[in-house]
PDB file of C-alpha atoms in Angstrom:
ATOM      1  CA  ASP A   1      -0.008   0.027   0.030  1.00  0.00           C
ATOM      2  CA  THR A   2       1.775   3.044  -1.210  1.00  0.00           C
ATOM      3  CA  ALA A   3       1.732   6.059   1.304  1.00  0.00           C
ATOM      4  CA  VAL A   4       2.018   8.901  -1.214  1.00  0.00           C
ATOM      5  CA  SER A   5       1.247   7.846  -4.768  1.00  0.00           C
ATOM      6  CA  GLN A   6       1.647  10.236  -7.906  1.00  0.00           C
ATOM      7  CA  THR A   7       0.232   9.606 -11.251  1.00  0.00           C
ATOM      8  CA  PRO A   8       1.587   9.563 -14.017  1.00  0.00           C
ATOM      9  CA  LYS A   9       5.221   8.478 -13.437  1.00  0.00           C
ATOM     10  CA  TYR A  10       6.353   9.761 -16.750  1.00  0.00           C
ATOM     11  CA  LEU A  11       4.697  12.534 -18.926  1.00  0.00           C
ATOM     12  CA  VAL A  12       6.148  13.621 -22.315  1.00  0.00           C
ATOM     13  CA  THR A  13       4.050  16.422 -24.040  1.00  0.00           C
ATOM     14  CA  GLN A  14       4.432  19.252 -26.456  1.00  0.00           C
ATOM     15  CA  MET A  15       5.034  22.830 -25.605  1.00  0.00           C
ATOM     16  CA  GLY A  16       1.879  24.735 -25.339  1.00  0.00           C
ATOM     17  CA  ASN A  17      -0.132  21.731 -23.968  1.00  0.00           C
ATOM     18  CA  ASP A  18      -2.020  21.505 -20.633  1.00  0.00           C
ATOM     19  CA  LYS A  19      -1.390  18.733 -18.296  1.00  0.00           C
ATOM     20  CA  SER A  20      -2.225  17.609 -14.822  1.00  0.00           C
ATOM     21  CA  ILE A  21      -0.412  15.474 -12.179  1.00  0.00           C
ATOM     22  CA  LYS A  22      -2.326  13.742  -9.449  1.00  0.00           C
ATOM     23  CA  CYS A  23      -1.237  12.912  -5.917  1.00  0.00           C
ATOM     24  CA  GLU A  24      -2.903  10.895  -3.134  1.00  0.00           C
ATOM     25  CA  GLN A  25      -1.796   9.941   0.399  1.00  0.00           C
ATOM     26  CA  ASN A  26      -3.303   7.420   2.645  1.00  0.00           C
ATOM     27  CA  LEU A  27      -1.254   8.311   5.740  1.00  0.00           C
ATOM     28  CA  GLY A  28      -3.932  10.685   7.123  1.00  0.00           C
ATOM     29  CA  HIS A  29      -1.599  13.693   6.965  1.00  0.00           C
ATOM     30  CA  ASP A  30      -3.286  17.079   6.943  1.00  0.00           C
ATOM     31  CA  THR A  31      -0.687  18.968   4.802  1.00  0.00           C
ATOM     32  CA  MET A  32       0.399  18.267   1.305  1.00  0.00           C
ATOM     33  CA  TYR A  33       3.174  19.854  -1.020  1.00  0.00           C
ATOM     34  CA  TRP A  34       4.582  19.960  -4.326  1.00  0.00           C
ATOM     35  CA  TYR A  35       8.218  20.154  -5.032  1.00  0.00           C
ATOM     36  CA  LYS A  36      10.180  20.608  -8.215  1.00  0.00           C
ATOM     37  CA  GLN A  37      13.444  19.005  -8.857  1.00  0.00           C
ATOM     38  CA  ASP A  38      15.438  20.661 -11.719  1.00  0.00           C
ATOM     39  CA  SER A  39      18.009  18.943 -13.854  1.00  0.00           C
ATOM     40  CA  LYS A  40      20.656  19.890 -11.381  1.00  0.00           C
ATOM     41  CA  LYS A  41      18.783  17.866  -8.915  1.00  0.00           C
ATOM     42  CA  PHE A  42      18.034  20.989  -6.667  1.00  0.00           C
ATOM     43  CA  LEU A  43      14.580  20.684  -4.826  1.00  0.00           C
ATOM     44  CA  LYS A  44      12.477  23.635  -4.421  1.00  0.00           C
ATOM     45  CA  ILE A  45       8.905  23.889  -2.819  1.00  0.00           C
ATOM     46  CA  MET A  46       6.200  25.076  -4.861  1.00  0.00           C
ATOM     47  CA  PHE A  47       3.080  24.895  -2.989  1.00  0.00           C
ATOM     48  CA  SER A  48       1.634  23.750   0.264  1.00  0.00           C
ATOM     49  CA  TYR A  49      -1.983  22.899   1.337  1.00  0.00           C
ATOM     50  CA  ASN A  50      -3.202  22.399   5.018  1.00  0.00           C
ATOM     51  CA  ASN A  51      -6.620  20.837   5.136  1.00  0.00           C
ATOM     52  CA  LYS A  52      -7.402  21.787   1.570  1.00  0.00           C
ATOM     53  CA  GLU A  53      -6.399  25.466   2.342  1.00  0.00           C
ATOM     54  CA  LEU A  54      -3.301  26.923   0.368  1.00  0.00           C
ATOM     55  CA  ILE A  55      -0.586  28.069   3.053  1.00  0.00           C
ATOM     56  CA  ILE A  56       2.472  28.331   0.932  1.00  0.00           C
ATOM     57  CA  ASN A  57       2.854  29.581  -2.642  1.00  0.00           C
ATOM     58  CA  GLU A  58       6.401  30.166  -3.708  1.00  0.00           C
ATOM     59  CA  THR A  59       7.303  32.356  -6.577  1.00  0.00           C
ATOM     60  CA  VAL A  60       5.960  30.092  -9.310  1.00  0.00           C
ATOM     61  CA  PRO A  61       4.358  31.144 -12.576  1.00  0.00           C
ATOM     62  CA  ASN A  62       0.571  31.249 -12.562  1.00  0.00           C
ATOM     63  CA  ARG A  63       0.428  28.831 -15.244  1.00  0.00           C
ATOM     64  CA  PHE A  64       0.808  26.284 -12.264  1.00  0.00           C
ATOM     65  CA  SER A  65      -2.562  25.852 -10.457  1.00  0.00           C
ATOM     66  CA  PRO A  66      -2.781  23.393  -7.515  1.00  0.00           C
ATOM     67  CA  LYS A  67      -6.046  22.003  -6.538  1.00  0.00           C
ATOM     68  CA  SER A  68      -6.881  20.220  -3.196  1.00  0.00           C
ATOM     69  CA  PRO A  69     -10.249  18.566  -3.410  1.00  0.00           C
ATOM     70  CA  ASP A  70      -9.861  16.930  -0.013  1.00  0.00           C
ATOM     71  CA  LYS A  71      -6.934  16.640   2.395  1.00  0.00           C
ATOM     72  CA  ALA A  72      -5.808  13.249   0.970  1.00  0.00           C
ATOM     73  CA  HIS A  73      -5.429  14.725  -2.554  1.00  0.00           C
ATOM     74  CA  LEU A  74      -3.426  17.460  -4.179  1.00  0.00           C
ATOM     75  CA  ASN A  75      -3.344  17.848  -7.801  1.00  0.00           C
ATOM     76  CA  LEU A  76      -0.928  19.984 -10.058  1.00  0.00           C
ATOM     77  CA  HIS A  77      -2.366  21.488 -13.381  1.00  0.00           C
ATOM     78  CA  ILE A  78       0.069  23.168 -15.576  1.00  0.00           C
ATOM     79  CA  ASN A  79      -1.041  25.372 -18.522  1.00  0.00           C
ATOM     80  CA  SER A  80       0.797  26.314 -21.738  1.00  0.00           C
ATOM     81  CA  LEU A  81       3.719  24.098 -20.905  1.00  0.00           C
ATOM     82  CA  GLU A  82       7.199  25.497 -21.711  1.00  0.00           C
ATOM     83  CA  LEU A  83      10.489  23.545 -22.106  1.00  0.00           C
ATOM     84  CA  GLY A  84      11.777  25.066 -18.779  1.00  0.00           C
ATOM     85  CA  ASP A  85       9.000  23.190 -17.040  1.00  0.00           C
ATOM     86  CA  SER A  86      10.705  19.880 -17.725  1.00  0.00           C
ATOM     87  CA  ALA A  87      11.610  18.498 -14.302  1.00  0.00           C
ATOM     88  CA  VAL A  88      10.822  15.969 -11.758  1.00  0.00           C
ATOM     89  CA  TYR A  89       7.746  16.828  -9.705  1.00  0.00           C
ATOM     90  CA  PHE A  90       7.512  15.438  -6.180  1.00  0.00           C
ATOM     91  CA  CYS A  91       4.320  15.291  -3.967  1.00  0.00           C
ATOM     92  CA  ALA A  92       4.784  15.052  -0.182  1.00  0.00           C
ATOM     93  CA  SER A  93       2.692  15.000   2.779  1.00  0.00           C
ATOM     94  CA  SER A  94       3.189  15.648   6.547  1.00  0.00           C
ATOM     95  CA  GLN A  95       1.049  15.929   9.756  1.00  0.00           C
ATOM     96  CA  SER A  96       1.054  19.198  11.596  1.00  0.00           C
ATOM     97  CA  GLY A  97       3.194  19.117  14.921  1.00  0.00           C
ATOM     98  CA  SER A  98       5.218  16.147  13.513  1.00  0.00           C
ATOM     99  CA  PRO A  99       8.327  17.105  11.615  1.00  0.00           C
ATOM    100  CA  GLY A 100       9.113  14.951   8.670  1.00  0.00           C
ATOM    101  CA  TYR A 101       7.713  14.656   5.068  1.00  0.00           C
ATOM    102  CA  THR A 102       6.817  11.515   3.164  1.00  0.00           C
ATOM    103  CA  PHE A 103       7.512  11.977  -0.484  1.00  0.00           C
ATOM    104  CA  GLY A 104       5.938  10.275  -3.592  1.00  0.00           C
ATOM    105  CA  SER A 105       8.108   8.529  -6.153  1.00  0.00           C
ATOM    106  CA  GLY A 106       7.851  11.582  -8.533  1.00  0.00           C
ATOM    107  CA  THR A 107       6.615  12.442 -11.880  1.00  0.00           C
ATOM    108  CA  ARG A 108       9.320  13.130 -14.731  1.00  0.00           C
ATOM    109  CA  LEU A 109       7.699  15.601 -16.887  1.00  0.00           C
ATOM    110  CA  THR A 110       9.368  16.254 -20.322  1.00  0.00           C
ATOM    111  CA  VAL A 111       8.229  19.173 -22.436  1.00  0.00           C
ATOM    112  CA  VAL A 112       9.370  18.809 -26.120  1.00  0.00           C
TER     113      VAL A 112
ATOM    114  CA  ALA B   1      15.499  32.230   6.026  1.00  0.00           C
ATOM    115  CA  GLN B   2      17.099  29.175   7.379  1.00  0.00           C
ATOM    116  CA  SER B   3      19.004  27.003   5.048  1.00  0.00           C
ATOM    117  CA  VAL B   4      21.577  23.985   4.909  1.00  0.00           C
ATOM    118  CA  THR B   5      25.061  24.160   3.053  1.00  0.00           C
ATOM    119  CA  GLN B   6      26.356  20.777   1.595  1.00  0.00           C
ATOM    120  CA  LEU B   7      29.922  21.535   0.571  1.00  0.00           C
ATOM    121  CA  GLY B   8      31.113  19.872  -2.580  1.00  0.00           C
ATOM    122  CA  SER B   9      28.953  18.144  -5.210  1.00  0.00           C
ATOM    123  CA  HIS B  10      30.448  14.622  -5.342  1.00  0.00           C
ATOM    124  CA  VAL B  11      32.258  12.245  -2.831  1.00  0.00           C
ATOM    125  CA  SER B  12      33.856   9.020  -4.019  1.00  0.00           C
ATOM    126  CA  VAL B  13      34.952   6.348  -1.619  1.00  0.00           C
ATOM    127  CA  SER B  14      35.973   2.753  -1.823  1.00  0.00           C
ATOM    128  CA  GLU B  15      33.953   0.011  -0.861  1.00  0.00           C
ATOM    129  CA  GLY B  16      34.284  -0.716   2.788  1.00  0.00           C
ATOM    130  CA  ALA B  17      35.622   2.800   3.571  1.00  0.00           C
ATOM    131  CA  LEU B  18      34.104   5.356   5.846  1.00  0.00           C
ATOM    132  CA  VAL B  19      31.333   7.543   4.418  1.00  0.00           C
ATOM    133  CA  LEU B  20      31.222  11.308   5.537  1.00  0.00           C
ATOM    134  CA  LEU B  21      28.813  13.742   4.024  1.00  0.00           C
ATOM    135  CA  ARG B  22      28.802  17.187   5.506  1.00  0.00           C
ATOM    136  CA  CYS B  23      26.002  19.451   6.276  1.00  0.00           C
ATOM    137  CA  ASN B  24      25.878  22.701   8.032  1.00  0.00           C
ATOM    138  CA  TYR B  25      22.683  24.705   9.041  1.00  0.00           C
ATOM    139  CA  SER B  26      22.247  28.378   9.544  1.00  0.00           C
ATOM    140  CA  SER B  27      20.127  29.140  12.472  1.00  0.00           C
ATOM    141  CA  SER B  28      20.555  30.445  16.118  1.00  0.00           C
ATOM    142  CA  VAL B  29      17.752  28.298  17.150  1.00  0.00           C
ATOM    143  CA  PRO B  30      18.275  24.490  16.387  1.00  0.00           C
ATOM    144  CA  PRO B  31      15.861  23.453  13.704  1.00  0.00           C
ATOM    145  CA  TYR B  32      14.681  20.097  12.702  1.00  0.00           C
ATOM    146  CA  LEU B  33      17.366  18.283  10.337  1.00  0.00           C
ATOM    147  CA  PHE B  34      16.951  15.561   7.946  1.00  0.00           C
ATOM    148  CA  TRP B  35      18.917  13.509   5.564  1.00  0.00           C
ATOM    149  CA  TYR B  36      17.207  12.086   2.528  1.00  0.00           C
ATOM    150  CA  VAL B  37      18.644   9.704  -0.203  1.00  0.00           C
ATOM    151  CA  GLN B  38      17.468   9.600  -3.741  1.00  0.00           C
ATOM    152  CA  TYR B  39      18.588   6.432  -5.769  1.00  0.00           C
ATOM    153  CA  PRO B  40      18.878   6.726  -9.411  1.00  0.00           C
ATOM    154  CA  ASN B  41      15.412   7.394 -10.991  1.00  0.00           C
ATOM    155  CA  GLN B  42      13.675   6.912  -7.767  1.00  0.00           C
ATOM    156  CA  GLY B  43      11.949   9.137  -5.131  1.00  0.00           C
ATOM    157  CA  LEU B  44      13.236  10.520  -1.945  1.00  0.00           C
ATOM    158  CA  GLN B  45      13.748   8.305   1.118  1.00  0.00           C
ATOM    159  CA  LEU B  46      14.103   9.496   4.600  1.00  0.00           C
ATOM    160  CA  LEU B  47      17.278   8.159   6.193  1.00  0.00           C
ATOM    161  CA  LEU B  48      17.221   9.768   9.538  1.00  0.00           C
ATOM    162  CA  LYS B  49      15.874  12.963  11.284  1.00  0.00           C
ATOM    163  CA  TYR B  50      16.873  14.997  14.432  1.00  0.00           C
ATOM    164  CA  THR B  51      13.999  16.468  16.342  1.00  0.00           C
ATOM    165  CA  SER B  52      15.716  17.860  19.598  1.00  0.00           C
ATOM    166  CA  ALA B  53      16.014  14.627  21.183  1.00  0.00           C
ATOM    167  CA  ALA B  54      19.193  12.552  21.193  1.00  0.00           C
ATOM    168  CA  THR B  55      21.945  14.361  19.310  1.00  0.00           C
ATOM    169  CA  LEU B  56      23.347  11.151  17.706  1.00  0.00           C
ATOM    170  CA  VAL B  57      20.707   9.812  15.435  1.00  0.00           C
ATOM    171  CA  LYS B  58      20.652   6.476  13.910  1.00  0.00           C
ATOM    172  CA  GLY B  59      18.951   5.707  10.654  1.00  0.00           C
ATOM    173  CA  ILE B  60      18.355   3.148   8.053  1.00  0.00           C
ATOM    174  CA  ASN B  61      21.004   1.181   6.096  1.00  0.00           C
ATOM    175  CA  GLY B  62      23.763   1.623   8.693  1.00  0.00           C
ATOM    176  CA  PHE B  63      23.831   5.407   8.496  1.00  0.00           C
ATOM    177  CA  GLU B  64      24.049   7.901  11.429  1.00  0.00           C
ATOM    178  CA  ALA B  65      24.335  11.573  11.988  1.00  0.00           C
ATOM    179  CA  GLU B  66      25.471  13.633  14.831  1.00  0.00           C
ATOM    180  CA  PHE B  67      23.880  17.042  15.698  1.00  0.00           C
ATOM    181  CA  LYS B  68      26.566  19.460  17.034  1.00  0.00           C
ATOM    182  CA  LYS B  69      25.069  22.742  18.044  1.00  0.00           C
ATOM    183  CA  SER B  70      28.441  24.263  18.525  1.00  0.00           C
ATOM    184  CA  GLU B  71      29.347  23.683  15.042  1.00  0.00           C
ATOM    185  CA  THR B  72      25.946  24.110  13.470  1.00  0.00           C
ATOM    186  CA  SER B  73      26.478  20.723  11.842  1.00  0.00           C
ATOM    187  CA  PHE B  74      24.662  17.633  11.011  1.00  0.00           C
ATOM    188  CA  HIS B  75      27.086  15.252   9.174  1.00  0.00           C
ATOM    189  CA  LEU B  76      26.062  11.877   7.868  1.00  0.00           C
ATOM    190  CA  THR B  77      28.276   8.988   8.390  1.00  0.00           C
ATOM    191  CA  LYS B  78      28.503   5.164   7.599  1.00  0.00           C
ATOM    192  CA  PRO B  79      31.491   3.170   8.801  1.00  0.00           C
ATOM    193  CA  SER B  80      31.711   1.000   5.829  1.00  0.00           C
ATOM    194  CA  ALA B  81      30.382   1.856   2.354  1.00  0.00           C
ATOM    195  CA  HIS B  82      28.524  -0.515   0.350  1.00  0.00           C
ATOM    196  CA  MET B  83      28.184  -0.465  -3.513  1.00  0.00           C
ATOM    197  CA  SER B  84      24.259  -0.087  -2.995  1.00  0.00           C
ATOM    198  CA  ASP B  85      25.000   3.233  -1.177  1.00  0.00           C
ATOM    199  CA  ALA B  86      25.889   5.066  -4.496  1.00  0.00           C
ATOM    200  CA  ALA B  87      23.033   7.674  -4.733  1.00  0.00           C
ATOM    201  CA  GLU B  88      22.293  11.362  -4.252  1.00  0.00           C
ATOM    202  CA  TYR B  89      22.144  12.605  -0.553  1.00  0.00           C
ATOM    203  CA  PHE B  90      20.265  15.697   0.499  1.00  0.00           C
ATOM    204  CA  CYS B  91      20.344  17.465   3.777  1.00  0.00           C
ATOM    205  CA  ALA B  92      17.343  19.266   4.718  1.00  0.00           C
ATOM    206  CA  VAL B  93      15.902  21.678   7.446  1.00  0.00           C
ATOM    207  CA  ILE B  94      12.596  22.693   8.886  1.00  0.00           C
ATOM    208  CA  PRO B  95      12.870  25.782  10.968  1.00  0.00           C
ATOM    209  CA  THR B  96      10.945  25.681  14.240  1.00  0.00           C
ATOM    210  CA  GLY B  97       7.689  27.828  13.954  1.00  0.00           C
ATOM    211  CA  ALA B  98       4.306  27.680  12.266  1.00  0.00           C
ATOM    212  CA  ASN B  99       3.951  26.952   8.591  1.00  0.00           C
ATOM    213  CA  SER B 100       7.635  26.142   8.323  1.00  0.00           C
ATOM    214  CA  LYS B 101       8.609  24.372   5.194  1.00  0.00           C
ATOM    215  CA  LEU B 102      11.258  21.566   4.364  1.00  0.00           C
ATOM    216  CA  THR B 103      14.172  23.348   2.636  1.00  0.00           C
ATOM    217  CA  PHE B 104      16.874  21.190   1.061  1.00  0.00           C
ATOM    218  CA  GLY B 105      20.629  21.559   0.438  1.00  0.00           C
ATOM    219  CA  LYS B 106      21.764  21.276  -3.181  1.00  0.00           C
ATOM    220  CA  GLY B 107      22.609  17.498  -2.560  1.00  0.00           C
ATOM    221  CA  ILE B 108      25.752  15.435  -2.832  1.00  0.00           C
ATOM    222  CA  THR B 109      26.509  12.613  -5.122  1.00  0.00           C
ATOM    223  CA  LEU B 110      28.128   9.531  -3.433  1.00  0.00           C
ATOM    224  CA  SER B 111      30.096   7.094  -5.740  1.00  0.00           C
ATOM    225  CA  VAL B 112      31.361   3.907  -4.302  1.00  0.00           C
ATOM    226  CA  ARG B 113      34.366   2.363  -5.924  1.00  0.00           C
ATOM    227  CA  PRO B 114      34.842  -1.547  -5.927  1.00  0.00           C
TER     228      PRO B 114
END
């Protein structure tokens, strides 16, 4: 039973397309995140939701829109994809008051 | 903002040799500290974490790290490297306080020579 699962694992798409990545956690955590890992393997937080409410929104183009239908799900929709969006996107979850994040296995997005 | 510094980008050791990966944090108040490992084409796995309990933290796969407040360090060690330890290692920090986020160092690649 995967704790944090992301779909799809790989995504290849053309510039200008719109795509979504889905994330689900079965740990009962109340906070979920999206991180981006660039080609140099640097990891940077993009968004954080606590109980479906956006609490962290780093400097991310507004082509990226997270959506949390409930506290177990956090999806990432990307409009008008650009070459620079190619990266690995990781979903994570945590529980308030308990330090430590659990990460999904990542979605490798390639924009051609 | 609190951060962690991982010096160097690549460490190479022989199989059976000591592994030492360095991490320093910038904070006057000890934060929560973590080491994560990423094997090739895989996700991030928690190796160990420091949350203000014991200063010597033991993790999975024989790794351990020691929190040293006087040196603002949290270096990762393993007495004897195995070929399967070859991976990317990330030190990360969560500052104490509300809505704090996990912030990663730039990572370091560990190679193990036979």
